[in-house]
Short mmCIF file of C-alpha atoms and ligand atoms in Angstrom, two decimals:
data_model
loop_
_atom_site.label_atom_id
_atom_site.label_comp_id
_atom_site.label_asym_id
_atom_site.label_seq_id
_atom_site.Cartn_x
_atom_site.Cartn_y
_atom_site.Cartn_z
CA UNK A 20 0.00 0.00 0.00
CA UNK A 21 1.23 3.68 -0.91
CA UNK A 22 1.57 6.14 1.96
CA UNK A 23 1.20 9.73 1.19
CA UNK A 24 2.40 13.11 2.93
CA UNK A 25 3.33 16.49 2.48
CA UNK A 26 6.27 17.87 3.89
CA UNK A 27 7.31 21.51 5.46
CA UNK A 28 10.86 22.64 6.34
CA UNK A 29 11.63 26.40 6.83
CA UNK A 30 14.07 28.48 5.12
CA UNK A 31 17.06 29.35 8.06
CA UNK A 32 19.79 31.72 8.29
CA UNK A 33 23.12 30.65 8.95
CA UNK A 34 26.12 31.74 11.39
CA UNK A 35 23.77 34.81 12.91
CA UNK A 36 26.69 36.92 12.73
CA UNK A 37 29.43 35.62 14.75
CA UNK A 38 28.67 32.03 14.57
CA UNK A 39 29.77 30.83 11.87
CA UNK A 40 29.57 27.43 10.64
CA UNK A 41 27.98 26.58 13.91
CA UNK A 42 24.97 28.65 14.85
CA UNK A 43 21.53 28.96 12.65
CA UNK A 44 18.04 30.11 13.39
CA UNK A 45 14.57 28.49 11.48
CA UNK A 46 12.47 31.17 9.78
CA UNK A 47 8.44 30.98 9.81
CA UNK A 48 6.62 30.58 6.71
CA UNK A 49 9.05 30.69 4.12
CA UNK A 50 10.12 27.62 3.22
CA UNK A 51 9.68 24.35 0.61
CA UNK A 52 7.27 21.64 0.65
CA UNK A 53 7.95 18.28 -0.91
CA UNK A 54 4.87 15.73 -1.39
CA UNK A 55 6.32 11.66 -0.50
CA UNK A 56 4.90 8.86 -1.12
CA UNK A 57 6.57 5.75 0.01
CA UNK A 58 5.16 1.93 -1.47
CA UNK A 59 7.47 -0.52 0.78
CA UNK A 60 7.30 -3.24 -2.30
CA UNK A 61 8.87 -1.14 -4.73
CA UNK A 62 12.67 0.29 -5.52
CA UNK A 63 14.32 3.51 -6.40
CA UNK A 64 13.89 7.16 -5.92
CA UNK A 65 11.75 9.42 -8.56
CA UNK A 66 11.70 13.59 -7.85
CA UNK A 67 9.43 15.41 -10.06
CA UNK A 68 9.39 19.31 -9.63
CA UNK A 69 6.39 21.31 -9.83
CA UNK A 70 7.58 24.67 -9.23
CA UNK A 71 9.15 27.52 -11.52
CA UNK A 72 12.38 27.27 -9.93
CA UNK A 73 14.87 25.48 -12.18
CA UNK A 74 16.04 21.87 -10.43
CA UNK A 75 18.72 19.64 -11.42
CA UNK A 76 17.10 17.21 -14.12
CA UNK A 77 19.52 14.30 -13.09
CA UNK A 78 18.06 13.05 -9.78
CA UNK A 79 22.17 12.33 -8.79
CA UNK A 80 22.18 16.09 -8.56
CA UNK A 81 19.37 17.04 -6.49
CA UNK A 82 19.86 17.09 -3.13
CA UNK A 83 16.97 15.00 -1.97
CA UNK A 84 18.80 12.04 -3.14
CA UNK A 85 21.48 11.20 -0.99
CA UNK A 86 19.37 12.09 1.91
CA UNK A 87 16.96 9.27 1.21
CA UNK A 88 19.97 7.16 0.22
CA UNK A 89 21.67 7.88 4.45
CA UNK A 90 18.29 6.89 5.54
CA UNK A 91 18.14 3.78 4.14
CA UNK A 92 22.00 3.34 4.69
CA UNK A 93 21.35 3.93 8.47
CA UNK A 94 17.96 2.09 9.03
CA UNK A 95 18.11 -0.69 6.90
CA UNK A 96 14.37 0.08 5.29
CA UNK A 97 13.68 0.17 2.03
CA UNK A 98 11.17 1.01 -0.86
CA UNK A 99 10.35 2.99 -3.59
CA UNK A 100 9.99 6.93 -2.83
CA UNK A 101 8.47 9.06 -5.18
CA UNK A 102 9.16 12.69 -4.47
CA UNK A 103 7.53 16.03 -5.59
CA UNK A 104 8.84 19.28 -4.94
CA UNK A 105 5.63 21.71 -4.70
CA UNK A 106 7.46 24.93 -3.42
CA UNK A 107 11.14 25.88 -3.50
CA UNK A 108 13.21 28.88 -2.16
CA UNK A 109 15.46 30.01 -5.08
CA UNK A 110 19.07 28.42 -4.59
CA UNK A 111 21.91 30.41 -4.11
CA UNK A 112 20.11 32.98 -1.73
CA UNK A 113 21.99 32.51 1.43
CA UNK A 114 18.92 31.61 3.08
CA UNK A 115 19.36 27.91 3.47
CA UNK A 116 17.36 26.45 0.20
CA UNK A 117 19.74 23.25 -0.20
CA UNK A 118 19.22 22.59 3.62
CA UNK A 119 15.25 23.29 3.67
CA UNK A 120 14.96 20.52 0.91
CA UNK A 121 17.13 18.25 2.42
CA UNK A 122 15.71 18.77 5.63
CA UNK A 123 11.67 18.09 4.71
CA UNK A 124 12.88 14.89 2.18
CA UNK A 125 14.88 13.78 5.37
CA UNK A 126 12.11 14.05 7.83
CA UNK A 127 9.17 13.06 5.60
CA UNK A 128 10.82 9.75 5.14
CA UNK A 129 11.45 9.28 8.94
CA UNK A 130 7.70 9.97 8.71
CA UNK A 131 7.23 7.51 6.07
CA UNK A 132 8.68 4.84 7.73
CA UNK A 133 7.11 5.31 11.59
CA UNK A 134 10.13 7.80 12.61
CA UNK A 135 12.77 5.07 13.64
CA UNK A 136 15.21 7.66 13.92
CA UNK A 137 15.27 10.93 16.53
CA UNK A 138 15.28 14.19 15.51
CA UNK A 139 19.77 14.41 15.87
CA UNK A 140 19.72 11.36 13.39
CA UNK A 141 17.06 12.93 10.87
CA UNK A 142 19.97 16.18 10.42
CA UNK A 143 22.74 13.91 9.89
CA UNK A 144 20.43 12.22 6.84
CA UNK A 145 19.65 16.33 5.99
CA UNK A 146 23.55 17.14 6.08
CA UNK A 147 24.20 14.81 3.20
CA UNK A 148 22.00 17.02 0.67
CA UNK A 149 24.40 19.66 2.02
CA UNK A 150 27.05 17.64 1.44
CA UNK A 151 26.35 17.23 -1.92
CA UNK A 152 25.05 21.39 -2.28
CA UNK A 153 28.55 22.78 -1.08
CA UNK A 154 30.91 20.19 -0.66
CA UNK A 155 30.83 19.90 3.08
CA UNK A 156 29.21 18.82 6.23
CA UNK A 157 27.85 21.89 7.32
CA UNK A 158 24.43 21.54 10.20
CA UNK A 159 23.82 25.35 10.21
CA UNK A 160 21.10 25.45 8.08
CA UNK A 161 20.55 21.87 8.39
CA UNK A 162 19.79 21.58 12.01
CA UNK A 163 17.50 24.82 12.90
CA UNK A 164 15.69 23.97 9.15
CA UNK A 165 14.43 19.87 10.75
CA UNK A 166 14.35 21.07 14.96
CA UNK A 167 12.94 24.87 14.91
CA UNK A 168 13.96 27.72 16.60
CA UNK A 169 18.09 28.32 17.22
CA UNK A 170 20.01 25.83 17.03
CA UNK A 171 24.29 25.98 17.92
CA UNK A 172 26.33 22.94 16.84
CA UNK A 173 28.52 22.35 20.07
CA UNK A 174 30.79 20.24 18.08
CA UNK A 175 30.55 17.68 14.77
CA UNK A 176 32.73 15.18 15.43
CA UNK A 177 30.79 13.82 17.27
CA UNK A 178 27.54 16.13 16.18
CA UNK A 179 26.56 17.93 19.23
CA UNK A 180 23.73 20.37 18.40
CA UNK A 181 22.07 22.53 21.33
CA UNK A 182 18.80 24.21 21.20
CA UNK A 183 18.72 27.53 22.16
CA UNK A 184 15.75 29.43 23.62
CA UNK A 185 14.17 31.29 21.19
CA UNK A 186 12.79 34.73 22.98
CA UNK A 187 8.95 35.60 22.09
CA UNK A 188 10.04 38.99 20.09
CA UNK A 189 12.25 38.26 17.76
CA UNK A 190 11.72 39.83 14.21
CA UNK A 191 13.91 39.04 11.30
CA UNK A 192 13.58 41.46 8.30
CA UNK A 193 15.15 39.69 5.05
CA UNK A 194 16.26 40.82 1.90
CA UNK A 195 17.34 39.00 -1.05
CA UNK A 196 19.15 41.07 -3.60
CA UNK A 197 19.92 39.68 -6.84
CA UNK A 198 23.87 39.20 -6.70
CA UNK A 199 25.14 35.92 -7.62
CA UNK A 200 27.39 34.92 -4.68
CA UNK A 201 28.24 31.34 -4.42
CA UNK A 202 29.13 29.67 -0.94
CA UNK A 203 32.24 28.18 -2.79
CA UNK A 204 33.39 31.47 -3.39
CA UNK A 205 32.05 32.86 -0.27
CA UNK A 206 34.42 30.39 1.46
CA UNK A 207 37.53 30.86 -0.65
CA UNK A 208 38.43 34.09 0.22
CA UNK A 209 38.44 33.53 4.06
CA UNK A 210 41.65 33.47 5.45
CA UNK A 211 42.62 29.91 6.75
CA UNK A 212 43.86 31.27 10.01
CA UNK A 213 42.79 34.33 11.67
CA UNK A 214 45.08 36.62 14.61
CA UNK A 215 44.48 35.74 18.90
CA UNK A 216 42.64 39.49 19.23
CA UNK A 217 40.17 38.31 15.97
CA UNK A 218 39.70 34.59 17.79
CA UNK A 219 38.89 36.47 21.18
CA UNK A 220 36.36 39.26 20.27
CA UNK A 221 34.64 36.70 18.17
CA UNK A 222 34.17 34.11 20.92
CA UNK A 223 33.19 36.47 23.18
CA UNK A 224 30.30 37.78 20.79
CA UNK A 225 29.28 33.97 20.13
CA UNK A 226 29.06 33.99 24.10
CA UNK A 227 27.36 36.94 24.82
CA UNK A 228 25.12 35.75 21.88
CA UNK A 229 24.15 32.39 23.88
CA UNK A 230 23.90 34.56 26.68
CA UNK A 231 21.31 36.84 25.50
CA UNK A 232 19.16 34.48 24.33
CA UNK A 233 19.41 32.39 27.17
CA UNK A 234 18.18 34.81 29.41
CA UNK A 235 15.99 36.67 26.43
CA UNK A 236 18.06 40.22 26.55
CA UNK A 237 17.73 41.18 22.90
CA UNK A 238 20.15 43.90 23.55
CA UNK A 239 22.62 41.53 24.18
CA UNK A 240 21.75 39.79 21.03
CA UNK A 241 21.98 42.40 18.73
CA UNK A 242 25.66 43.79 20.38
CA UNK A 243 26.78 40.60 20.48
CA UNK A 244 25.66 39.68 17.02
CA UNK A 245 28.53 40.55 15.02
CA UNK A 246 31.43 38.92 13.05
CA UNK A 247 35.30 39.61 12.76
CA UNK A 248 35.76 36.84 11.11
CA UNK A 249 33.91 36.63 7.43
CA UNK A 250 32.09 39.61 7.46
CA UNK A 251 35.32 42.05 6.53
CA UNK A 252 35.52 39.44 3.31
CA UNK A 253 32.08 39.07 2.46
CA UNK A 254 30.89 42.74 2.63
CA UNK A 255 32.53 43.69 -0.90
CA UNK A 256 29.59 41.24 -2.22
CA UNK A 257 26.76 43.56 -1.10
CA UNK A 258 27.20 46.97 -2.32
CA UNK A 259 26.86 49.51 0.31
CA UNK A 260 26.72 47.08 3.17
CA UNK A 261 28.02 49.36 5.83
CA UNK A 262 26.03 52.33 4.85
CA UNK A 263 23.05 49.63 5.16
CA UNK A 264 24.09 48.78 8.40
CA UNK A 265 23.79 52.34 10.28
CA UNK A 266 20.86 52.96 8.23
CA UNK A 267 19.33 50.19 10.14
CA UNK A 268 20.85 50.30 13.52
CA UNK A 269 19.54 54.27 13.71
CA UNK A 270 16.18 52.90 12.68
CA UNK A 271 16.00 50.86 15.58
CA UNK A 272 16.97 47.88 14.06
CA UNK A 273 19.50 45.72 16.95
CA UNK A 274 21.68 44.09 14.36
CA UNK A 275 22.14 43.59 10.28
CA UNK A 276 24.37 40.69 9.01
CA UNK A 277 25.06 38.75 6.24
CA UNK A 278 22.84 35.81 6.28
CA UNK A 279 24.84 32.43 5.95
CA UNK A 280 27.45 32.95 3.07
CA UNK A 281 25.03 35.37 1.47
CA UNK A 282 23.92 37.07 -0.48
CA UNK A 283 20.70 37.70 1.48
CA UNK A 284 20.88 40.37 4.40
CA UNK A 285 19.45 39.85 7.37
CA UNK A 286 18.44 42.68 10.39
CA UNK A 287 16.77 41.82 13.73
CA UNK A 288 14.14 43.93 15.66
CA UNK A 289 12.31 43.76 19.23
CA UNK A 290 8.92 44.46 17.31
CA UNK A 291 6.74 44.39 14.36
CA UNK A 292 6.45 47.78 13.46
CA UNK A 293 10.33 47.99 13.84
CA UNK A 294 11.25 44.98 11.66
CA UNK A 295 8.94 46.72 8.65
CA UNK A 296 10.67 49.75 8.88
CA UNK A 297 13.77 47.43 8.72
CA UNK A 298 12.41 46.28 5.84
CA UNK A 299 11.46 49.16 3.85
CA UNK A 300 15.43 50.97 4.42
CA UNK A 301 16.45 47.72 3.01
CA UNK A 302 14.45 47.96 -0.32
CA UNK A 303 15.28 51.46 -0.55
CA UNK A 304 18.86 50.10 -0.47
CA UNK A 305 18.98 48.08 -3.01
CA UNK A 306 16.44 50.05 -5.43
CA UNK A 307 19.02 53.02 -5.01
CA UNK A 308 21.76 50.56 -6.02
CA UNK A 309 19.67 49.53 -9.14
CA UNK A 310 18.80 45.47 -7.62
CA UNK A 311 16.60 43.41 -7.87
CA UNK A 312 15.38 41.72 -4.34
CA UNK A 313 12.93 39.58 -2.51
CA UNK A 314 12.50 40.59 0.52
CA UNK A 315 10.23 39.22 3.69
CA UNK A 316 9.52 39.96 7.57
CA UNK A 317 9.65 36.97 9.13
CA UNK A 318 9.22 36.09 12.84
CA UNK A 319 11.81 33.65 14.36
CA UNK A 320 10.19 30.44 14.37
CA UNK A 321 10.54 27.27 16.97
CA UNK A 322 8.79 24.98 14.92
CA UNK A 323 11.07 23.00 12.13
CA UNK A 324 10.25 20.49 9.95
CA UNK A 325 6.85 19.21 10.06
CA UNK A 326 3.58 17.65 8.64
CA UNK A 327 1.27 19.41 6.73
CA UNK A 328 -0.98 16.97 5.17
N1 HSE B 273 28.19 28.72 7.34
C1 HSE B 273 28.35 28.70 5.92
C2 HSE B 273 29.21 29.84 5.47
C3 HSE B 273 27.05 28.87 5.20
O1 HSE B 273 29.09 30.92 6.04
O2 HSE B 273 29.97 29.66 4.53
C4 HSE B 273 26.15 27.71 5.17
O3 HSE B 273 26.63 26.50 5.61
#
């Protein structure tokens, strides 16, 4: 007999500033939606794509694949899965579309099969469409795209992911200009070793990040929410990035970074009203710079992957 679901996982922005590689938060709302169907008797993998967003033809190259493939290698079930991808966030916007798909194929066939693995297990299955996106094991997006909320990766070998508390009033303004910025390049123009005084104002901003959300100061978040380490490297990407910046922060915004390797932008705000304005200095931004963008308000979200039919 055929089983039949349909899938959520959230778009997510990597590093939050200082943490990079090992920090991420899970966005509401935005975010793809695969349908599964799983018929134990049969074999192989089929991905059809229903959206506008261009996919890899060759089902070797979508990242769904070798998800489905480390579940199988790691449970021992098997059976055909037929896979359609309803809605897609456009690759290559720095706002975790490789991990969101691998993230809803890897729980919906946990679903699929009664959830015989926990939720840790279900992003290692998510990190190999990752794997396959950027050429390395990276949970960032990964982990806060299947568990919600924010998630901090303690340490990967062995995985060690924390959830962090999320506080009620979080609001995340994003913008997506159109710059192509790819995470390969992203990543080859940070240094491979950075100076002691870098190393120590960045770990004390990834602590006084933890901090502040632990004990919900936002203040704290926002101050603390800043990065020595790829932003100075990154920042020639987005045109006008520190102009953005104090735009934003006298606005009322508490922080602006790069979200994951870019090129999206991302600010935070206490409130609503706050995170629009946010918003709207943003577009301005990039209109004055002649780009194209996407842009959303999105609240910070604890819920991850998840059913939704
Ligand atoms: N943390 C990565 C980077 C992005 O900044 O290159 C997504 O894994």
């Amino acid at each position: 007999m055929k089983k039949k679901i349909k899938v959520f996982a959230p778009a997510s922005i990597a590093n939050l500033g200082c943490g990079f590689d090992i920090m991420g938060m899970a966005l509401d709302e935005v975010g793809d939606v695969l349908e599964m169907s799983l018929d134990e008797a049969g074999e192989g993998i089929a991905i059809t794509n229903e959206t506008d967003v261009p996919l890899p033809e060759d089902i070797e190259d979508n990242v769904i694949t070798p998800v489905l493939r480390k579940f199988f290698a790691m449970t021992g079930h098997a059976g055909r899965v037929e896979v359609r991808v309803l809605k897609k966030i456009y690759p290559g916007s720095g706002i975790g579309s490789s991990a969101a798909s691998s993230a809803a194929a890897a729980f919906g066939i946990n679903e699929l099969f009664g959830a015989p693995l926990g939720e840790e297990d279900v992003v290692v299955c998510a990190m190999e469409g990752e794997n396959l996106a950027s050429g390395g094991y990276h949970a960032d997006n990964a982990a806060p795209a299947v568990m919600g909320g924010i998630t901090l990766i303690r340490g990967y070998d062995p995985l060690d992911i924390i959830k962090l508390p999320v506080p009620g009033n979080l609001y995340c303004p994003v913008i997506h200009p159109h710059l192509m910025v790819s995470t390969k390049e992203a990543r080859s123009i940070l240094p491979k070793e950075i100076p002691m005084h870098t190393a120590i104002t960045q770990w004390g901003n990834v602590g006084g990040l933890v901090a502040g959300l632990c004990t919900g100061n936002i203040e704290l978040v926002g101050r603390a929410m800043r990065d020595v380490v790829a932003e100075p490297y990154r920042k020639q990407f987005i045109p006008g990035f520190d102009e953005l910046r104090e735009k934003l922060l006298i606005a009322g915004a508490l922080a602006m970074n790069i979200s994951g390797s870019g090129p999206s932008v991302f600010a935070l705000a206490s409130r609503s009203d706050l995170a629009q304005k946010a918003a709207a200095i943003m577009e301005r931004h990039f209109l004055q710079h002649g780009i194209q963008f996407e842009s959303y308000v999105v609240k910070v979200s604890n819920k991850g992957a998840r059913l939704i039919a």
